[in-house]
Amino acid sequence: MAETLWTLFGPLWHALSVVLQWQNVVAIVVGTVAGMVVGSLPGLSATMAIAILIPLTFTLDPLVALGMMAGIYNGAMYGGAIPAILLRIPGTPPSIVTTFDGYPMAQRGQAAYALKIACVSSAIGGTVSAISLMLFAPPLAQVTLMFGPAEYFWVAVFGLSSIAVLLGADPIKGLMSACFGLLLGMVGLDMVTGHERFAFGNRYLLDGLNLIVVLTGLYAIPPAIMMAEDALTKGLSAKDLAIGPGESVLANWRGFVPAWLRGGFFGILVGILPGTGGSMAAFLAYNETKRSARDQNSFGKGNPVGVAAAECGNNADNAAAMIPALTLGVPGSGVSAVILAGLLVHGLQPGPQLFRDNPDIVYGFMIQMLLTSVLLIGFGGPFAVRTFAQVLRLPRVLLAPMIFGLAVVGVYTLNNSLFEVWLMLGFGLVGYAMDRLKFPLAPVILGLILGGMAEQQLRLTLLINLGDWTALFRSPISLILFGLTLLILLWPILRAWRDRARQMADERG
Amino acid sequence: MDWPAPPYVAPVLSAASVVPAASASAGLAYGSRMRVVVSYAVLEAVTAAVLLLLCAVLWLSLAEVPESARLFPQAILLVFAVLCTVFLARSLRRLRHGRTDPSGDAPVPWRFFRHPTRFGLVVALLVGYVAAVQVAGYFSGTATMFVALTVLMGYRAMMPILVSLAAFLAFIWVVFILAFERPLPQEFFLRGSLHVPVSVETVHG
Amino acid sequence: MTGKSLTAALAALGLGAVAVGTAVAEYPEQPITVIVAFSPGGGTDVAARSIEPYIEKYLGADLTILNKPGAGGEVGFTALAQAEPDGYTIGFINLPAMFAYSYERRTEYSRESFTPIANLVYDPGILAVRADSPFESLADLIAYGQENPGALPIGTSGSVGSSEHLAIKQLENKTGTKFNHVPFGSTAPLRTALLGGHIPVAAFNLGEATQYQEEGQLRILGVMAAERSGMAADTPTFIEQGVDLVAGSSRGIAGPAGLPVEVVTKLSAAIGQAMDDPEYVESARKADVPLNYQASDAYTAFIVQTDENLAAVWAEDPWK
């Protein structure tokens, strides 16, 4: 017993002593703050920040480099919540879900409270995820292997079915948005046949539409246009940004536990699945929390629990996404892919030998993921309010050109492509029209992210099984996911039945 | 752009863009005089019609794609077309019943653009901005847009404008040039002299 | 200042200007942009960033990596082909993908658009199965493919038209077999699917499989190279097992067409020295990167041959 504990904790303990060396501590602090800044700027992403960091870390010790990456990873996942709450502009794709309830809260004057909730929830999600990485990496990696094309198809469908929960007041418009997103996801070269679809011969569209381009266009440009239109010369007052009475995460912790549980669970689950990232984790955590809540209708209108679910979910994806990356060399999310590249550049190949030959680095990195999550509590919340949020006190009419400038530089530096900047502008106009005509934006993003994945995995499954559709229903995982999807789609009907039955029973009795 | 688009795309797309452009300019014309612009339901109907047209164009664009790659997009387009038709029918019904505003009950003045002239200006400025960045460089373009936008929107206090502009540009410079070393479109006054990391922009952009 | 010292100063300035003027002919004296046609973090990007400091050391100039991803690399290749041939813009090119595109669709470049400088990496293709697979050797696989045409799915790490796909087609032609080609698009999902038992056979590159064979998780049935690779000395090649099939991906550095000969020589030499640097060789070995240096002449010949092979395959049986 003691021996197994030692094999488990021994390397961690030893790595801890390395991680606490001063240069590594500086690295994670710098990384976390840098991550928060990067995440809070629309158009900038953690992926890009880390990718750029890689060559700069050549001369650095691997743990210093990894410490900064861990900091950026966790910091950015939280940082995205800042503009999401304050401006309804997601700083990173997963923060879209934070806008659902975060922005209404800010409009009600609860901006600081929302930021605090986001901060604590992110920290909790990240911590839980880091612990799963430290303790359960090998068994969880086995779970990753159980997912093949058929299972991934159902994961994508399950994710898409959560659109049903996001449809909002007008289902027709919600579904139209979803279709739009699905179609956007099909732009480019088809993987299986190599033919192009919806690209009209344009070389720049052959790889498909970049999520950040669409996201920045749809979410960041319209609010900025409207700010310029309104031409307000005032900004938020200091009062709007203060913490009010009764707004304490600690005091209200009981209400947040369901959100945190679901956030952690779905974050880790989505994390270990390659090809799905923080966005999906956030959506799933939010939807599941909403579905099992008593006051479902309060979600989307400023329910603090919604913010908690979203932020906990997206941060819980982080460390868990490194599980398949470190063990199988398969990144569980876009950011983890770049971190993996950073490891490769330092000559560290993922796989069992990484754990054997470089335990200090691997376990050190895991500890760094944990520490940076905890650091969020220090730097997020009040610190964020006192620094970032102050930007909002500028007159709106000055904020607008800044947002435009940020969007342009952020999108341009993704791929050094002006075409994508023009594309973003186009989406900005589309987003404006959608907003004015009351089409929801979230289903578009979900459709874009998951549509391509669902189609490709379905076709791969059919190819492998020579067109046999029953292959989709063979494995236990497929059946479970299929059942859950049906449940989500039929839930409203089932609930209506149940309510009607209850009503009739009441009338009778 | 130099990409050879299929022959039917250009005429259909220009036809499709004329409709919203026409309704938008009609809206602009109304808006500058009356309080209530082209009514909400009319715009909904027009949008539905345009989207149906778009579905047709996209459907046609898939003609040469092999079947397995064609199946899904066409299925989605079908669903989309059905939804658009329902949408169209619904807005036409609303029009007939005389409800012209979003909430469906008490007539409240609703406008597509919150402020038509300013919207037009902002969009024109944005287009000019991206073009300026391409031609004159990021910092020059951004500085111009910043001042132009704030001044044209009626905010005339030059000191706050210039200070925020300077702070913003400094911030961008520190983050992108200093820290990240990302190439940005080169300033027009720097081209040809230094060989700083510059984006290799081909004529085709 | 007195009149005399002023004249002296001016004369010195004039001489200095002349000196600078002649020194301009020395290459390289400005930073060099290296176009990588893929996103940061991808295989080519990692390879570029790993060797960058070593090339800088031997060349004596700064290198800046410029990512220009898109269309599977076509955007970056086009940018390279259209750059100024002054030696200050070079880039990584990936074969055979780069030429495959020129046959599949209309590209803005062709073989003549580039000046080959040096090859860095050559990763031969392989066919691999899970360690517990019933296929013990290539012969087993071929027998199965002959008896059950079209029934066995083989996953590839690229999409249609990739080197692995073309290799499988050639295998089918040469052995009278028929397989079911399943394109996964990239190596990571393919390898996971293979390890998880979702697909029985996979075709990808040697560098991406050796570690898993060493750990006992995969079995490489054959390597599509002319001779056995140092990275997998115990694994037979296809040729040894009776199938004359050589295929693989190469990554090299090239410049736009019309690059001056001195520039090419200097760059090629510096790259060669970088690749001989023991530190770099060691890090490449640890990362399982199969180095294969070819100086400009050999590389040019290799490129021409690759393109001609592709042209022949396309003429006979267009893969798209």
Tab-separated table of C-alpha atoms in Angstrom, chain A residues 37-38 41 44 48-49 52-53 56 153 170 172-173 175-177 179-180 182-183 186 190 192-193 195-204 221 225-226 228-233 394-395 397-398 400-406 408-410 412-419 421-422 425 429 432-433 436-439 451 454-455 458-459, chain B residues 1-6 9 40 43-44 47 51 57-58 61-62 64-66 68-70 72-73 76-77 79-80 83-84 86-87 90 102 110-116 118-119 122-123 126-127 129-131 133-134 138 142 145-146 149-150 153 155 160-161 164 168 171-172 175-176 179-185 199 201-202 204-205:
chain	number	residue	atom	x	y	z
A	37	VAL	CA	-4.375	39.670	-20.898
A	38	VAL	CA	-4.332	37.577	-24.066
A	41	LEU	CA	-8.488	40.667	-25.883
A	44	LEU	CA	-6.129	37.033	-29.575
A	48	MET	CA	-1.368	31.926	-30.850
A	49	ALA	CA	0.304	33.183	-27.718
A	52	ILE	CA	4.714	32.368	-30.530
A	53	LEU	CA	6.231	31.546	-27.184
A	56	LEU	CA	11.388	32.196	-27.458
A	153	PHE	CA	-19.954	11.086	-34.301
A	170	ASP	CA	-38.010	31.731	-31.296
A	172	ILE	CA	-37.360	28.784	-35.983
A	173	LYS	CA	-34.715	31.455	-35.875
A	175	LEU	CA	-32.662	26.454	-35.978
A	176	MET	CA	-31.912	28.733	-38.895
A	177	SER	CA	-28.866	30.012	-37.059
A	179	CYS	CA	-28.175	25.556	-40.086
A	180	PHE	CA	-26.118	28.594	-40.980
A	182	LEU	CA	-23.516	23.885	-40.023
A	183	LEU	CA	-23.147	25.208	-43.554
A	186	MET	CA	-18.681	22.656	-44.491
A	190	ASP	CA	-13.849	17.737	-48.065
A	192	VAL	CA	-12.830	12.149	-47.697
A	193	THR	CA	-13.119	12.971	-51.395
A	195	HIS	CA	-13.361	18.068	-53.411
A	196	GLU	CA	-14.055	21.604	-52.406
A	197	ARG	CA	-17.407	22.766	-51.150
A	198	PHE	CA	-18.671	26.336	-50.873
A	199	ALA	CA	-15.200	27.665	-51.607
A	200	PHE	CA	-15.892	29.031	-55.083
A	201	GLY	CA	-12.343	28.363	-56.154
A	202	ASN	CA	-10.898	30.670	-53.542
A	203	ARG	CA	-7.627	29.218	-52.309
A	204	TYR	CA	-7.994	30.936	-48.945
A	221	ILE	CA	-17.823	43.826	-34.448
A	225	ILE	CA	-20.646	49.245	-34.431
A	226	MET	CA	-23.566	49.838	-32.134
A	228	ALA	CA	-20.229	53.950	-32.451
A	229	GLU	CA	-23.796	54.395	-33.643
A	230	ASP	CA	-25.008	55.364	-30.224
A	231	ALA	CA	-22.028	57.673	-29.943
A	232	LEU	CA	-22.252	57.751	-26.191
A	233	THR	CA	-19.753	59.999	-24.605
A	394	LEU	CA	-13.881	55.167	-21.060
A	395	PRO	CA	-16.519	56.806	-23.196
A	397	VAL	CA	-17.308	56.133	-28.451
A	398	LEU	CA	-13.611	55.693	-27.678
A	400	ALA	CA	-15.414	51.317	-30.400
A	401	PRO	CA	-12.311	52.134	-32.466
A	402	MET	CA	-10.194	50.242	-29.953
A	403	ILE	CA	-12.295	47.152	-30.437
A	404	PHE	CA	-12.009	47.522	-34.198
A	405	GLY	CA	-8.266	47.935	-33.945
A	406	LEU	CA	-7.946	44.883	-31.703
A	408	VAL	CA	-8.104	43.624	-36.987
A	409	VAL	CA	-4.733	43.002	-35.386
A	410	GLY	CA	-5.931	39.862	-33.642
A	412	TYR	CA	-4.466	39.396	-38.937
A	413	THR	CA	-1.818	37.905	-36.708
A	414	LEU	CA	-3.542	34.531	-36.750
A	415	ASN	CA	-2.411	33.603	-40.220
A	416	ASN	CA	-0.910	36.811	-41.600
A	417	SER	CA	-3.848	37.011	-43.941
A	418	LEU	CA	-5.676	40.170	-44.859
A	419	PHE	CA	-8.283	38.030	-46.544
A	421	VAL	CA	-9.622	40.363	-41.907
A	422	TRP	CA	-12.016	41.173	-44.728
A	425	LEU	CA	-15.603	42.328	-41.441
A	429	LEU	CA	-22.071	42.916	-40.921
A	432	TYR	CA	-25.164	43.007	-36.987
A	433	ALA	CA	-28.055	41.970	-39.195
A	436	ARG	CA	-31.129	43.345	-35.242
A	437	LEU	CA	-33.375	40.651	-36.651
A	438	LYS	CA	-33.152	38.724	-33.407
A	439	PHE	CA	-31.378	35.630	-34.653
A	451	GLY	CA	-21.020	20.232	-37.856
A	454	ALA	CA	-20.169	15.111	-37.054
A	455	GLU	CA	-20.161	14.749	-40.805
A	458	LEU	CA	-20.020	9.667	-39.774
A	459	ARG	CA	-18.456	9.235	-43.179
B	1	MET	CA	-9.234	38.585	-55.902
B	2	ASP	CA	-8.112	36.418	-58.710
B	3	TRP	CA	-10.024	33.254	-58.013
B	4	PRO	CA	-12.115	32.048	-60.911
B	5	ALA	CA	-15.653	31.773	-59.616
B	6	PRO	CA	-18.193	29.629	-61.403
B	9	VAL	CA	-22.201	32.992	-58.941
B	40	TYR	CA	-39.737	44.725	-38.964
B	43	LEU	CA	-37.465	43.097	-43.356
B	44	GLU	CA	-38.039	39.607	-42.032
B	47	THR	CA	-34.477	38.357	-45.424
B	51	LEU	CA	-31.887	33.435	-47.822
B	57	VAL	CA	-27.112	29.351	-55.281
B	58	LEU	CA	-25.353	27.099	-52.805
B	61	SER	CA	-22.599	25.220	-56.450
B	62	LEU	CA	-22.543	21.621	-55.277
B	64	GLU	CA	-19.943	19.034	-59.514
B	65	VAL	CA	-19.188	17.586	-56.117
B	66	PRO	CA	-19.255	13.786	-55.835
B	68	SER	CA	-20.766	11.356	-50.735
B	69	ALA	CA	-19.434	14.864	-50.283
B	70	ARG	CA	-22.663	16.392	-51.537
B	72	PHE	CA	-24.743	16.439	-46.074
B	73	PRO	CA	-24.585	19.995	-47.373
B	76	ILE	CA	-28.747	20.935	-44.484
B	77	LEU	CA	-29.657	23.264	-47.329
B	79	VAL	CA	-33.738	21.867	-43.950
B	80	PHE	CA	-32.651	25.477	-44.159
B	83	LEU	CA	-37.163	26.771	-42.265
B	84	CYS	CA	-36.857	29.851	-44.457
B	86	VAL	CA	-41.889	28.729	-42.727
B	87	PHE	CA	-40.253	31.957	-41.633
B	90	ARG	CA	-45.007	33.581	-40.803
B	102	PRO	CA	-40.821	42.641	-33.222
B	110	TRP	CA	-38.421	49.883	-34.347
B	111	ARG	CA	-35.510	50.669	-36.543
B	112	PHE	CA	-33.095	48.318	-38.206
B	113	PHE	CA	-30.250	50.742	-37.842
B	114	ARG	CA	-30.112	52.488	-34.530
B	115	HIS	CA	-28.948	55.514	-36.388
B	116	PRO	CA	-28.856	55.101	-40.170
B	118	ARG	CA	-23.968	56.923	-38.430
B	119	PHE	CA	-24.226	53.258	-39.359
B	122	VAL	CA	-19.153	53.487	-39.496
B	123	VAL	CA	-19.317	50.784	-42.126
B	126	LEU	CA	-14.425	50.176	-41.395
B	127	VAL	CA	-14.022	49.255	-45.033
B	129	TYR	CA	-9.807	51.122	-42.360
B	130	VAL	CA	-8.983	47.634	-43.562
B	131	ALA	CA	-8.006	49.011	-46.957
B	133	VAL	CA	-4.133	48.977	-43.156
B	134	GLN	CA	-3.346	47.060	-46.302
B	138	TYR	CA	-1.361	48.990	-39.428
B	142	THR	CA	-5.463	52.589	-37.090
B	145	MET	CA	-9.546	55.386	-38.263
B	146	PHE	CA	-9.434	56.234	-34.580
B	149	LEU	CA	-14.395	57.614	-36.176
B	150	THR	CA	-14.503	59.543	-32.942
B	153	MET	CA	-19.454	60.432	-34.378
B	155	TYR	CA	-16.934	63.349	-29.965
B	160	PRO	CA	-8.782	62.262	-24.620
B	161	ILE	CA	-8.884	60.982	-28.176
B	164	SER	CA	-6.284	56.979	-25.777
B	168	PHE	CA	-3.720	51.953	-27.498
B	171	PHE	CA	-0.117	48.722	-26.055
B	172	ILE	CA	-0.392	47.028	-29.455
B	175	VAL	CA	2.250	43.160	-27.181
B	176	PHE	CA	2.631	42.381	-30.854
B	179	ALA	CA	6.666	40.581	-27.081
B	180	PHE	CA	5.278	38.441	-29.840
B	181	GLU	CA	7.292	39.685	-32.817
B	182	ARG	CA	4.380	39.255	-35.185
B	183	PRO	CA	4.658	40.901	-38.556
B	184	LEU	CA	2.011	43.523	-39.195
B	185	PRO	CA	1.289	45.240	-42.479
B	199	SER	CA	4.096	40.084	-44.314
B	201	GLU	CA	1.621	39.975	-49.251
B	202	THR	CA	1.172	38.951	-52.800
B	204	HIS	CA	-3.717	38.624	-54.532
B	205	GLY	CA	-3.810	39.664	-50.878
